[in-house]
XYZ file of C-alpha atoms in Angstrom:
37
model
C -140.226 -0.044 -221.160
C -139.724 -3.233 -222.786
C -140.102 -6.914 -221.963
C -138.622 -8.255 -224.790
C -137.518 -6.998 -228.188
C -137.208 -8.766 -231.577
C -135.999 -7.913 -234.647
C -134.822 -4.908 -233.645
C -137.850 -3.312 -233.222
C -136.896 0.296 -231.306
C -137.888 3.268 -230.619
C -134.502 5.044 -231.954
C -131.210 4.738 -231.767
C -130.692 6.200 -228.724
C -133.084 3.511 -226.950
C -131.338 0.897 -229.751
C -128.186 2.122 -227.802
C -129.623 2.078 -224.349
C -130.578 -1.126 -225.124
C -127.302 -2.862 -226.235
C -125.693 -1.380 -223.191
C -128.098 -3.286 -220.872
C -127.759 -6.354 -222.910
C -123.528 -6.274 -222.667
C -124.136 -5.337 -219.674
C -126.308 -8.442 -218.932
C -124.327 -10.621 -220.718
C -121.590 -10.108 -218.253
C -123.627 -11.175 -215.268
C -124.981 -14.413 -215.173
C -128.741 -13.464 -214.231
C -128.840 -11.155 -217.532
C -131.314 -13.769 -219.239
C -133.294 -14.368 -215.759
C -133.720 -10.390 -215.952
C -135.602 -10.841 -219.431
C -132.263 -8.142 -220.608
């Protein structure tokens, strides 16, 4: 798994996907960013 990912440095696009889902996700509740999402 990953801690924190710049650049847009993934695996694939599935995990690219994965990873945007977790981020909207966090992004919706307010401890997204204390999460490291």
């Amino acid at each position: 798994e990953y801690d924190h990912l710049e650049g847009g440095l993934y695996v694939d696009r599935l995990d690219a996907r994965r990873h945007r889902k977790l981020l909207r996700e966090a992004g919706r509740t307010r401890w997204g960013k204390a999460a490291g999402l």
